[in-house]
Amino acid sequence: GFLTDIFPEDLLTSSSLLALAGVVVGFIIVHLGTLISIEEFKRQWKTFVIGVSTVIGIGIALLVAALIFGERAPGGYEGVASALDFVIAGTGSLSGGTISVLIIQEAALGIGLTTVAVFPVLIAALQGLVGFPLTSIILRKEAQRLKGEYRAGRLQAPVQVEAAGAAPATKLPPAFRTTAGTLFVVGVAVLVALGINNLTDGILNTFVVALILGIALRATGVFKPAILSGIDAFGLMMIAIMILIFGPLATVQPADVAALAFPLFLAFLFGIAGIALFAGLVGKLLGYSVPISIAIGLTSLYGFPGTMILSQEAAKGAGESADEVAAIEGDILPKMIIAGFSTVTITSVVVTSIIAAGIGS
């Protein structure tokens, strides 16, 4: 649309949608924090460790690719990007989701490296296409292994102890449970995160602090789980975020995108190799099977709800009875859910916030 002049180049800036998106990013990060249960992380600490190792593996693998395949590449209109810039952009986007892409874009556009800002957008567009089929194949193998464990009496279906449909508790008074009240209290959390960022001169990144506040406020019962879900403004906020992500495409030429084809191929090739190597090795050391360890690592490519869907499909495909399906799903699903949060939501945001400062250096 931008290349054919159907959309004017200044469409997003003149519409003020970019300004709206910039405001709501902090709200979304606090919301992501409230999706995380500390109790479940304690039970699945091995999965969390594998998820962290995955992000490290991606970074190391992409650094190796940069050392092998050259030092410099076209980086946009105002500057030249080094291979390290693409390593940072690739690590953040391969290991994370929307927020990591935004962090990379902010750093790259701030110094005029438009192509580096577009690179994570292209990775994000292809992550699911690569991650879903790979994970599906691996989880099917793991599900078959678990079926054997179940039939040998070494695996049992999980016992449900929580009442279905129980309403999550929150300490907020009724006035702050409305759409306006929810936006107010989340906005206060974002302002606190911004204040801490300013007090520490950026050492404690706003996004990282907002994520931690979301986790802490859910753990203490102040915020309910998934605090923004269900409010009237949530859909608009997500639309604004997507507009912010694709904003740099307004000034990108086809030649710039074509120049990224080879770096894009290398990012996925070496990135997935790093995932398999580090996740498989660390998982094996922690007592997990290699297939589930690699599947845990691959959650960095898509996150929730893909983690849930693929786990359920693998269990249904392998199980031949309701109890068998429940046992297989009960083993795979908690690991995959926590894996998605440990890579996409937590580790990637923290790591990307730190390494993004290296773009252009």
mmCIF file of C-alpha atoms in Angstrom:
data_model
loop_
_atom_site.group_PDB
_atom_site.id
_atom_site.type_symbol
_atom_site.label_atom_id
_atom_site.label_comp_id
_atom_site.label_asym_id
_atom_site.label_seq_id
_atom_site.Cartn_x
_atom_site.Cartn_y
_atom_site.Cartn_z
ATOM 1 C CA GLY A 1 0.000 0.000 0.000
ATOM 2 C CA PHE A 2 2.814 2.440 0.811
ATOM 3 C CA LEU A 3 4.813 1.581 -2.346
ATOM 4 C CA THR A 4 1.811 2.065 -4.645
ATOM 5 C CA ASP A 5 0.860 5.352 -2.950
ATOM 6 C CA ILE A 6 -2.494 3.933 -1.878
ATOM 7 C CA PHE A 7 -1.381 4.923 1.616
ATOM 8 C CA PRO A 8 0.574 8.176 2.079
ATOM 9 C CA GLU A 9 3.987 7.734 3.656
ATOM 10 C CA ASP A 10 2.991 9.859 6.659
ATOM 11 C CA LEU A 11 -0.307 8.005 7.233
ATOM 12 C CA LEU A 12 0.652 6.530 10.591
ATOM 13 C CA THR A 13 2.346 9.619 11.998
ATOM 14 C CA SER A 14 -0.416 12.020 10.933
ATOM 15 C CA SER A 15 -3.132 9.735 12.333
ATOM 16 C CA SER A 16 -1.538 9.767 15.816
ATOM 17 C CA LEU A 17 -1.835 5.968 15.947
ATOM 18 C CA LEU A 18 1.909 5.628 16.510
ATOM 19 C CA ALA A 19 1.641 7.916 19.535
ATOM 20 C CA LEU A 20 -1.205 5.799 20.906
ATOM 21 C CA ALA A 21 0.799 2.622 20.374
ATOM 22 C CA GLY A 22 3.799 4.096 22.150
ATOM 23 C CA VAL A 23 1.627 4.818 25.182
ATOM 24 C CA VAL A 24 -0.022 1.403 25.432
ATOM 25 C CA VAL A 25 3.162 -0.683 25.163
ATOM 26 C CA GLY A 26 3.735 -0.357 28.902
ATOM 27 C CA PHE A 27 0.134 -1.395 29.594
ATOM 28 C CA ILE A 28 0.563 -4.554 27.523
ATOM 29 C CA ILE A 29 3.800 -5.472 29.316
ATOM 30 C CA VAL A 30 2.177 -5.137 32.744
ATOM 31 C CA HIS A 31 -0.643 -7.319 31.399
ATOM 32 C CA LEU A 32 1.887 -9.944 30.272
ATOM 33 C CA GLY A 33 3.336 -9.952 33.773
ATOM 34 C CA THR A 34 -0.074 -10.763 35.230
ATOM 35 C CA LEU A 35 -0.246 -13.854 33.010
ATOM 36 C CA ILE A 36 2.626 -15.416 34.940
ATOM 37 C CA SER A 37 2.078 -17.596 38.001
ATOM 38 C CA ILE A 38 5.081 -17.745 40.330
ATOM 39 C CA GLU A 39 3.771 -20.977 41.875
ATOM 40 C CA GLU A 40 3.713 -22.707 38.494
ATOM 41 C CA PHE A 41 7.215 -21.445 37.734
ATOM 42 C CA LYS A 42 8.456 -23.000 40.966
ATOM 43 C CA ARG A 43 7.009 -26.353 39.914
ATOM 44 C CA GLN A 44 8.469 -26.059 36.420
ATOM 45 C CA TRP A 45 11.859 -24.520 37.245
ATOM 46 C CA LYS A 46 13.691 -26.952 34.973
ATOM 47 C CA THR A 47 11.574 -25.795 32.056
ATOM 48 C CA PHE A 48 12.407 -22.183 32.897
ATOM 49 C CA VAL A 49 16.145 -22.962 32.889
ATOM 50 C CA ILE A 50 15.845 -24.613 29.479
ATOM 51 C CA GLY A 51 13.955 -21.566 28.205
ATOM 52 C CA VAL A 52 16.699 -19.230 29.403
ATOM 53 C CA SER A 53 19.370 -21.414 27.796
ATOM 54 C CA THR A 54 17.430 -21.219 24.532
ATOM 55 C CA VAL A 55 17.752 -17.436 24.352
ATOM 56 C CA ILE A 56 21.473 -17.712 25.087
ATOM 57 C CA GLY A 57 21.811 -20.399 22.427
ATOM 58 C CA ILE A 58 20.132 -18.233 19.800
ATOM 59 C CA GLY A 59 22.458 -15.328 20.552
ATOM 60 C CA ILE A 60 25.617 -17.442 20.402
ATOM 61 C CA ALA A 61 24.524 -19.215 17.211
ATOM 62 C CA LEU A 62 23.759 -15.930 15.440
ATOM 63 C CA LEU A 63 27.078 -14.495 16.582
ATOM 64 C CA VAL A 64 28.820 -17.488 15.004
ATOM 65 C CA ALA A 65 26.871 -16.856 11.792
ATOM 66 C CA ALA A 66 27.993 -13.225 11.802
ATOM 67 C CA LEU A 67 31.639 -14.210 12.261
ATOM 68 C CA ILE A 68 31.431 -16.670 9.369
ATOM 69 C CA PHE A 69 29.437 -14.684 6.828
ATOM 70 C CA GLY A 70 30.855 -11.202 6.989
ATOM 71 C CA GLU A 71 31.051 -7.976 8.885
ATOM 72 C CA ARG A 72 28.868 -5.350 7.235
ATOM 73 C CA ALA A 73 25.558 -5.104 5.399
ATOM 74 C CA PRO A 74 23.356 -2.260 4.074
ATOM 75 C CA GLY A 75 21.546 -0.793 7.029
ATOM 76 C CA GLY A 76 19.145 1.865 5.825
ATOM 77 C CA TYR A 77 19.204 5.402 4.649
ATOM 78 C CA GLU A 78 21.320 7.158 7.240
ATOM 79 C CA GLY A 79 23.839 4.544 8.240
ATOM 80 C CA VAL A 80 25.495 1.217 7.774
ATOM 81 C CA ALA A 81 24.616 -1.671 10.027
ATOM 82 C CA SER A 82 27.257 -4.065 11.282
ATOM 83 C CA ALA A 83 26.744 -7.801 11.460
ATOM 84 C CA LEU A 84 26.429 -7.367 15.227
ATOM 85 C CA ASP A 85 23.362 -5.168 14.702
ATOM 86 C CA PHE A 86 21.642 -8.013 12.872
ATOM 87 C CA VAL A 87 22.765 -10.483 15.548
ATOM 88 C CA ILE A 88 21.095 -8.328 18.201
ATOM 89 C CA ALA A 89 17.963 -7.829 16.100
ATOM 90 C CA GLY A 90 17.793 -11.526 15.274
ATOM 91 C CA THR A 91 18.320 -12.643 18.861
ATOM 92 C CA GLY A 92 15.593 -10.373 20.189
ATOM 93 C CA SER A 93 13.024 -11.241 17.544
ATOM 94 C CA LEU A 94 13.729 -14.995 17.307
ATOM 95 C CA SER A 95 13.580 -15.454 21.058
ATOM 96 C CA GLY A 96 10.654 -13.163 21.730
ATOM 97 C CA GLY A 97 7.401 -11.694 20.583
ATOM 98 C CA THR A 98 5.872 -8.313 19.957
ATOM 99 C CA ILE A 99 7.570 -6.459 22.803
ATOM 100 C CA SER A 100 11.056 -7.650 21.858
ATOM 101 C CA VAL A 101 10.460 -6.521 18.273
ATOM 102 C CA LEU A 102 9.399 -3.087 19.527
ATOM 103 C CA ILE A 103 12.513 -2.770 21.690
ATOM 104 C CA ILE A 104 14.754 -3.572 18.717
ATOM 105 C CA GLN A 105 12.870 -1.171 16.454
ATOM 106 C CA GLU A 106 13.130 1.680 18.921
ATOM 107 C CA ALA A 107 16.896 1.251 19.192
ATOM 108 C CA ALA A 108 17.440 0.866 15.436
ATOM 109 C CA LEU A 109 15.202 3.711 14.288
ATOM 110 C CA GLY A 110 16.760 5.977 16.893
ATOM 111 C CA ILE A 111 20.036 5.901 14.940
ATOM 112 C CA GLY A 112 18.562 5.671 11.442
ATOM 113 C CA LEU A 113 19.078 1.959 10.751
ATOM 114 C CA THR A 114 15.786 1.332 8.986
ATOM 115 C CA THR A 115 16.688 -2.083 7.590
ATOM 116 C CA VAL A 116 17.679 -3.338 11.022
ATOM 117 C CA ALA A 117 14.281 -2.158 12.280
ATOM 118 C CA VAL A 118 12.514 -4.090 9.505
ATOM 119 C CA PHE A 119 14.552 -7.277 10.032
ATOM 120 C CA PRO A 120 12.717 -8.378 13.216
ATOM 121 C CA VAL A 121 9.350 -7.676 11.546
ATOM 122 C CA LEU A 122 10.178 -10.175 8.793
ATOM 123 C CA ILE A 123 11.365 -12.715 11.351
ATOM 124 C CA ALA A 124 8.165 -12.279 13.350
ATOM 125 C CA ALA A 125 6.099 -12.845 10.200
ATOM 126 C CA LEU A 126 7.825 -16.187 9.535
ATOM 127 C CA GLN A 127 8.354 -17.515 13.057
ATOM 128 C CA GLY A 128 5.107 -19.428 13.233
ATOM 129 C CA LEU A 129 5.555 -20.928 9.771
ATOM 130 C CA VAL A 130 8.873 -22.393 10.885
ATOM 131 C CA GLY A 131 8.157 -23.125 14.528
ATOM 132 C CA PHE A 132 4.745 -24.780 14.328
ATOM 133 C CA PRO A 133 5.581 -27.707 11.995
ATOM 134 C CA LEU A 134 8.921 -28.399 13.682
ATOM 135 C CA THR A 135 7.382 -28.452 17.143
ATOM 136 C CA SER A 136 4.449 -30.552 15.958
ATOM 137 C CA ILE A 137 6.773 -33.262 14.639
ATOM 138 C CA ILE A 138 8.886 -33.267 17.801
ATOM 139 C CA LEU A 139 5.907 -33.304 20.181
ATOM 140 C CA ARG A 140 4.381 -36.238 18.340
ATOM 141 C CA LYS A 141 7.562 -38.192 19.005
ATOM 142 C CA GLU A 142 7.488 -37.166 22.671
ATOM 143 C CA ALA A 143 3.808 -38.099 22.933
ATOM 144 C CA GLN A 144 4.551 -41.589 21.616
ATOM 145 C CA ARG A 145 7.300 -41.964 24.219
ATOM 146 C CA LEU A 146 4.927 -40.868 26.977
ATOM 147 C CA LYS A 147 2.302 -43.329 25.764
ATOM 148 C CA GLY A 148 4.831 -46.079 26.348
ATOM 149 C CA GLU A 149 5.545 -44.675 29.813
ATOM 150 C CA TYR A 150 1.822 -44.625 30.617
ATOM 151 C CA ARG A 151 1.295 -48.195 29.503
ATOM 152 C CA ALA A 152 4.294 -49.282 31.542
ATOM 153 C CA GLY A 153 2.720 -47.714 34.640
ATOM 154 C CA ARG A 154 5.324 -44.959 35.001
ATOM 155 C CA LEU A 155 2.996 -42.079 34.042
ATOM 156 C CA GLN A 156 -0.406 -41.168 35.462
ATOM 157 C CA ALA A 157 -3.116 -38.699 34.525
ATOM 158 C CA PRO A 158 -2.928 -35.492 36.614
ATOM 159 C CA VAL A 159 -5.418 -34.997 39.432
ATOM 160 C CA GLN A 160 -7.469 -31.814 39.059
ATOM 161 C CA VAL A 161 -7.536 -29.994 42.375
ATOM 162 C CA GLU A 162 -8.796 -26.576 41.306
ATOM 163 C CA ALA A 163 -12.496 -25.842 41.015
ATOM 164 C CA ALA A 164 -13.519 -25.179 37.456
ATOM 165 C CA GLY A 165 -14.654 -21.655 36.733
ATOM 166 C CA ALA A 166 -13.352 -20.230 40.018
ATOM 167 C CA ALA A 167 -13.131 -16.465 39.806
ATOM 168 C CA PRO A 168 -9.606 -15.079 40.289
ATOM 169 C CA ALA A 169 -9.182 -13.028 43.460
ATOM 170 C CA THR A 170 -8.143 -9.383 43.414
ATOM 171 C CA LYS A 171 -7.701 -6.898 46.228
ATOM 172 C CA LEU A 172 -8.840 -3.973 44.088
ATOM 173 C CA PRO A 173 -12.157 -2.383 45.118
ATOM 174 C CA PRO A 174 -15.073 -2.679 42.649
ATOM 175 C CA ALA A 175 -14.506 0.854 41.331
ATOM 176 C CA PHE A 176 -11.126 -0.219 39.924
ATOM 177 C CA ARG A 177 -12.468 -3.349 38.224
ATOM 178 C CA THR A 178 -14.253 -1.428 35.475
ATOM 179 C CA THR A 179 -12.571 -0.621 32.156
ATOM 180 C CA ALA A 180 -11.661 2.901 33.284
ATOM 181 C CA GLY A 181 -10.555 1.729 36.727
ATOM 182 C CA THR A 182 -8.428 -1.063 35.288
ATOM 183 C CA LEU A 183 -6.721 1.296 32.852
ATOM 184 C CA PHE A 184 -6.043 3.706 35.722
ATOM 185 C CA VAL A 185 -4.363 1.180 38.031
ATOM 186 C CA VAL A 186 -2.341 -0.354 35.200
ATOM 187 C CA GLY A 187 -1.361 3.149 34.110
ATOM 188 C CA VAL A 188 -0.097 3.869 37.627
ATOM 189 C CA ALA A 189 2.078 0.747 37.415
ATOM 190 C CA VAL A 190 3.464 1.940 34.070
ATOM 191 C CA LEU A 191 4.251 5.378 35.534
ATOM 192 C CA VAL A 192 6.077 3.724 38.437
ATOM 193 C CA ALA A 193 8.110 1.674 35.947
ATOM 194 C CA LEU A 194 8.931 4.815 33.966
ATOM 195 C CA GLY A 195 9.931 6.633 37.145
ATOM 196 C CA ILE A 196 12.285 3.823 38.179
ATOM 197 C CA ASN A 197 13.807 3.878 34.685
ATOM 198 C CA ASN A 198 14.454 7.618 34.971
ATOM 199 C CA LEU A 199 15.851 7.360 38.509
ATOM 200 C CA THR A 200 18.352 4.710 37.406
ATOM 201 C CA ASP A 201 19.256 6.532 34.164
ATOM 202 C CA GLY A 202 17.912 3.661 32.100
ATOM 203 C CA ILE A 203 19.851 0.909 33.864
ATOM 204 C CA LEU A 204 16.529 -0.615 34.917
ATOM 205 C CA ASN A 205 14.605 -0.566 31.639
ATOM 206 C CA THR A 206 10.969 0.573 31.754
ATOM 207 C CA PHE A 207 9.776 -2.595 30.015
ATOM 208 C CA VAL A 208 11.631 -4.899 32.405
ATOM 209 C CA VAL A 209 10.347 -3.035 35.478
ATOM 210 C CA ALA A 210 6.786 -3.057 34.090
ATOM 211 C CA LEU A 211 6.999 -6.822 33.584
ATOM 212 C CA ILE A 212 8.293 -7.355 37.130
ATOM 213 C CA LEU A 213 5.542 -5.126 38.556
ATOM 214 C CA GLY A 214 2.914 -7.128 36.691
ATOM 215 C CA ILE A 215 4.269 -10.396 38.095
ATOM 216 C CA ALA A 216 4.534 -8.991 41.634
ATOM 217 C CA LEU A 217 1.090 -7.381 41.657
ATOM 218 C CA ARG A 218 -0.524 -10.624 40.511
ATOM 219 C CA ALA A 219 1.432 -12.645 43.079
ATOM 220 C CA THR A 220 0.257 -10.353 45.892
ATOM 221 C CA GLY A 221 -3.355 -10.450 44.712
ATOM 222 C CA VAL A 222 -3.554 -6.765 43.827
ATOM 223 C CA PHE A 223 -4.029 -7.494 40.118
ATOM 224 C CA LYS A 224 -6.061 -10.399 38.814
ATOM 225 C CA PRO A 225 -4.499 -12.782 36.264
ATOM 226 C CA ALA A 226 -4.607 -11.384 32.703
ATOM 227 C CA ILE A 227 -5.784 -8.034 34.040
ATOM 228 C CA LEU A 228 -6.536 -6.396 30.678
ATOM 229 C CA SER A 229 -8.406 -9.345 29.188
ATOM 230 C CA GLY A 230 -12.084 -8.629 28.806
ATOM 231 C CA ILE A 231 -11.951 -4.838 29.101
ATOM 232 C CA ASP A 232 -13.391 -2.783 26.250
ATOM 233 C CA ALA A 233 -10.085 -1.113 25.317
ATOM 234 C CA PHE A 234 -7.921 -4.237 25.022
ATOM 235 C CA GLY A 235 -8.706 -4.900 21.348
ATOM 236 C CA LEU A 236 -7.836 -1.332 20.344
ATOM 237 C CA MET A 237 -4.598 -1.524 22.317
ATOM 238 C CA MET A 238 -3.504 -4.666 20.458
ATOM 239 C CA ILE A 239 -4.348 -3.079 17.099
ATOM 240 C CA ALA A 240 -2.224 -0.065 18.021
ATOM 241 C CA ILE A 241 0.680 -2.341 18.943
ATOM 242 C CA MET A 242 0.517 -4.111 15.572
ATOM 243 C CA ILE A 243 0.490 -0.745 13.772
ATOM 244 C CA LEU A 244 3.591 0.281 15.696
ATOM 245 C CA ILE A 245 5.399 -2.916 14.654
ATOM 246 C CA PHE A 246 4.695 -2.494 10.940
ATOM 247 C CA GLY A 247 5.251 1.270 10.942
ATOM 248 C CA PRO A 248 8.853 1.126 9.581
ATOM 249 C CA LEU A 249 7.583 -0.602 6.415
ATOM 250 C CA ALA A 250 6.217 2.772 5.283
ATOM 251 C CA THR A 251 9.713 3.979 4.340
ATOM 252 C CA VAL A 252 11.293 0.708 3.202
ATOM 253 C CA GLN A 253 12.006 -0.033 -0.457
ATOM 254 C CA PRO A 254 11.734 -3.516 -2.068
ATOM 255 C CA ALA A 255 15.503 -3.601 -2.529
ATOM 256 C CA ASP A 256 15.962 -3.217 1.226
ATOM 257 C CA VAL A 257 13.705 -6.192 1.905
ATOM 258 C CA ALA A 258 15.407 -8.280 -0.805
ATOM 259 C CA ALA A 259 18.787 -7.545 0.764
ATOM 260 C CA LEU A 260 17.530 -9.132 3.986
ATOM 261 C CA ALA A 261 16.666 -12.494 2.389
ATOM 262 C CA PHE A 262 20.057 -14.077 3.069
ATOM 263 C CA PRO A 263 20.403 -12.701 6.631
ATOM 264 C CA LEU A 264 16.857 -13.940 7.254
ATOM 265 C CA PHE A 265 17.779 -17.438 6.071
ATOM 266 C CA LEU A 266 20.897 -17.442 8.251
ATOM 267 C CA ALA A 267 18.935 -16.215 11.267
ATOM 268 C CA PHE A 268 16.525 -19.134 11.114
ATOM 269 C CA LEU A 269 19.161 -21.724 10.179
ATOM 270 C CA PHE A 270 21.633 -20.833 12.911
ATOM 271 C CA GLY A 271 18.967 -19.751 15.390
ATOM 272 C CA ILE A 272 17.143 -23.081 15.267
ATOM 273 C CA ALA A 273 20.461 -24.926 15.434
ATOM 274 C CA GLY A 274 21.315 -22.946 18.574
ATOM 275 C CA ILE A 275 17.911 -23.748 20.061
ATOM 276 C CA ALA A 276 18.292 -27.470 19.409
ATOM 277 C CA LEU A 277 21.857 -27.636 20.725
ATOM 278 C CA PHE A 278 21.449 -25.603 23.915
ATOM 279 C CA ALA A 279 17.921 -26.706 24.814
ATOM 280 C CA GLY A 280 18.691 -30.355 24.083
ATOM 281 C CA LEU A 281 21.919 -30.329 26.095
ATOM 282 C CA VAL A 282 20.568 -28.433 29.114
ATOM 283 C CA GLY A 283 17.359 -30.465 29.109
ATOM 284 C CA LYS A 284 19.294 -33.716 29.060
ATOM 285 C CA LEU A 285 21.386 -32.554 32.014
ATOM 286 C CA LEU A 286 18.179 -31.730 33.922
ATOM 287 C CA GLY A 287 16.620 -35.117 33.227
ATOM 288 C CA TYR A 288 14.257 -34.197 30.387
ATOM 289 C CA SER A 289 14.084 -36.119 27.127
ATOM 290 C CA VAL A 290 15.770 -34.500 24.125
ATOM 291 C CA PRO A 291 12.506 -34.108 22.130
ATOM 292 C CA ILE A 292 10.625 -32.246 24.878
ATOM 293 C CA SER A 293 13.717 -30.123 25.579
ATOM 294 C CA ILE A 294 13.950 -29.016 21.946
ATOM 295 C CA ALA A 295 10.185 -28.437 21.833
ATOM 296 C CA ILE A 296 10.536 -26.224 24.909
ATOM 297 C CA GLY A 297 13.225 -24.237 23.110
ATOM 298 C CA LEU A 298 11.133 -23.853 19.967
ATOM 299 C CA THR A 299 8.371 -22.115 21.940
ATOM 300 C CA SER A 300 10.467 -18.969 21.529
ATOM 301 C CA LEU A 301 9.232 -18.891 17.927
ATOM 302 C CA TYR A 302 5.541 -18.573 18.740
ATOM 303 C CA GLY A 303 4.577 -18.663 22.452
ATOM 304 C CA PHE A 304 1.006 -18.925 23.724
ATOM 305 C CA PRO A 305 -1.567 -20.058 22.487
ATOM 306 C CA GLY A 306 0.512 -22.144 20.084
ATOM 307 C CA THR A 307 2.094 -23.923 23.041
ATOM 308 C CA MET A 308 -1.326 -25.091 24.209
ATOM 309 C CA ILE A 309 -2.682 -26.046 20.787
ATOM 310 C CA LEU A 310 0.342 -28.114 19.760
ATOM 311 C CA SER A 311 0.455 -29.908 23.119
ATOM 312 C CA GLN A 312 -3.204 -30.865 22.917
ATOM 313 C CA GLU A 313 -2.911 -32.034 19.309
ATOM 314 C CA ALA A 314 0.113 -34.210 20.100
ATOM 315 C CA ALA A 315 -1.667 -35.813 23.060
ATOM 316 C CA LYS A 316 -4.838 -36.503 21.083
ATOM 317 C CA GLY A 317 -2.837 -37.937 18.194
ATOM 318 C CA ALA A 318 -0.943 -40.403 20.387
ATOM 319 C CA GLY A 319 -3.495 -41.324 23.045
ATOM 320 C CA GLU A 320 -5.989 -44.092 22.347
ATOM 321 C CA SER A 321 -8.218 -43.482 25.369
ATOM 322 C CA ALA A 322 -9.362 -40.478 27.375
ATOM 323 C CA ASP A 323 -7.094 -41.402 30.298
ATOM 324 C CA GLU A 324 -4.117 -41.878 27.992
ATOM 325 C CA VAL A 325 -4.684 -38.508 26.336
ATOM 326 C CA ALA A 326 -5.051 -36.838 29.756
ATOM 327 C CA ALA A 327 -1.818 -38.395 31.023
ATOM 328 C CA ILE A 328 0.182 -37.360 27.955
ATOM 329 C CA GLU A 329 -1.278 -33.854 27.894
ATOM 330 C CA GLY A 330 -0.753 -33.497 31.642
ATOM 331 C CA ASP A 331 2.971 -34.081 31.176
ATOM 332 C CA ILE A 332 3.536 -32.002 28.038
ATOM 333 C CA LEU A 333 1.177 -29.035 28.459
ATOM 334 C CA PRO A 334 2.531 -27.486 31.715
ATOM 335 C CA LYS A 335 6.076 -27.624 30.357
ATOM 336 C CA MET A 336 5.112 -25.992 27.064
ATOM 337 C CA ILE A 337 3.019 -23.243 28.681
ATOM 338 C CA ILE A 338 5.797 -22.282 31.104
ATOM 339 C CA ALA A 339 8.348 -22.545 28.294
ATOM 340 C CA GLY A 340 6.477 -19.971 26.247
ATOM 341 C CA PHE A 341 6.392 -17.518 29.124
ATOM 342 C CA SER A 342 10.021 -18.133 30.117
ATOM 343 C CA THR A 343 11.323 -17.409 26.606
ATOM 344 C CA VAL A 344 8.892 -15.029 24.894
ATOM 345 C CA THR A 345 7.599 -13.079 27.885
ATOM 346 C CA ILE A 346 10.388 -12.951 30.459
ATOM 347 C CA THR A 347 13.892 -13.837 29.275
ATOM 348 C CA SER A 348 13.564 -12.305 25.830
ATOM 349 C CA VAL A 349 12.245 -8.979 27.135
ATOM 350 C CA VAL A 350 15.009 -8.752 29.738
ATOM 351 C CA VAL A 351 17.808 -9.826 27.391
ATOM 352 C CA THR A 352 16.594 -7.705 24.473
ATOM 353 C CA SER A 353 16.314 -4.636 26.708
ATOM 354 C CA ILE A 354 19.971 -5.087 27.621
ATOM 355 C CA ILE A 355 21.492 -5.966 24.243
ATOM 356 C CA ALA A 356 19.453 -3.442 22.211
ATOM 357 C CA ALA A 357 21.791 -0.738 23.494
ATOM 358 C CA GLY A 358 24.523 -2.368 21.387
ATOM 359 C CA ILE A 359 22.831 -1.560 18.076
ATOM 360 C CA GLY A 360 24.928 0.924 16.153
ATOM 361 C CA SER A 361 27.868 0.713 18.546
#
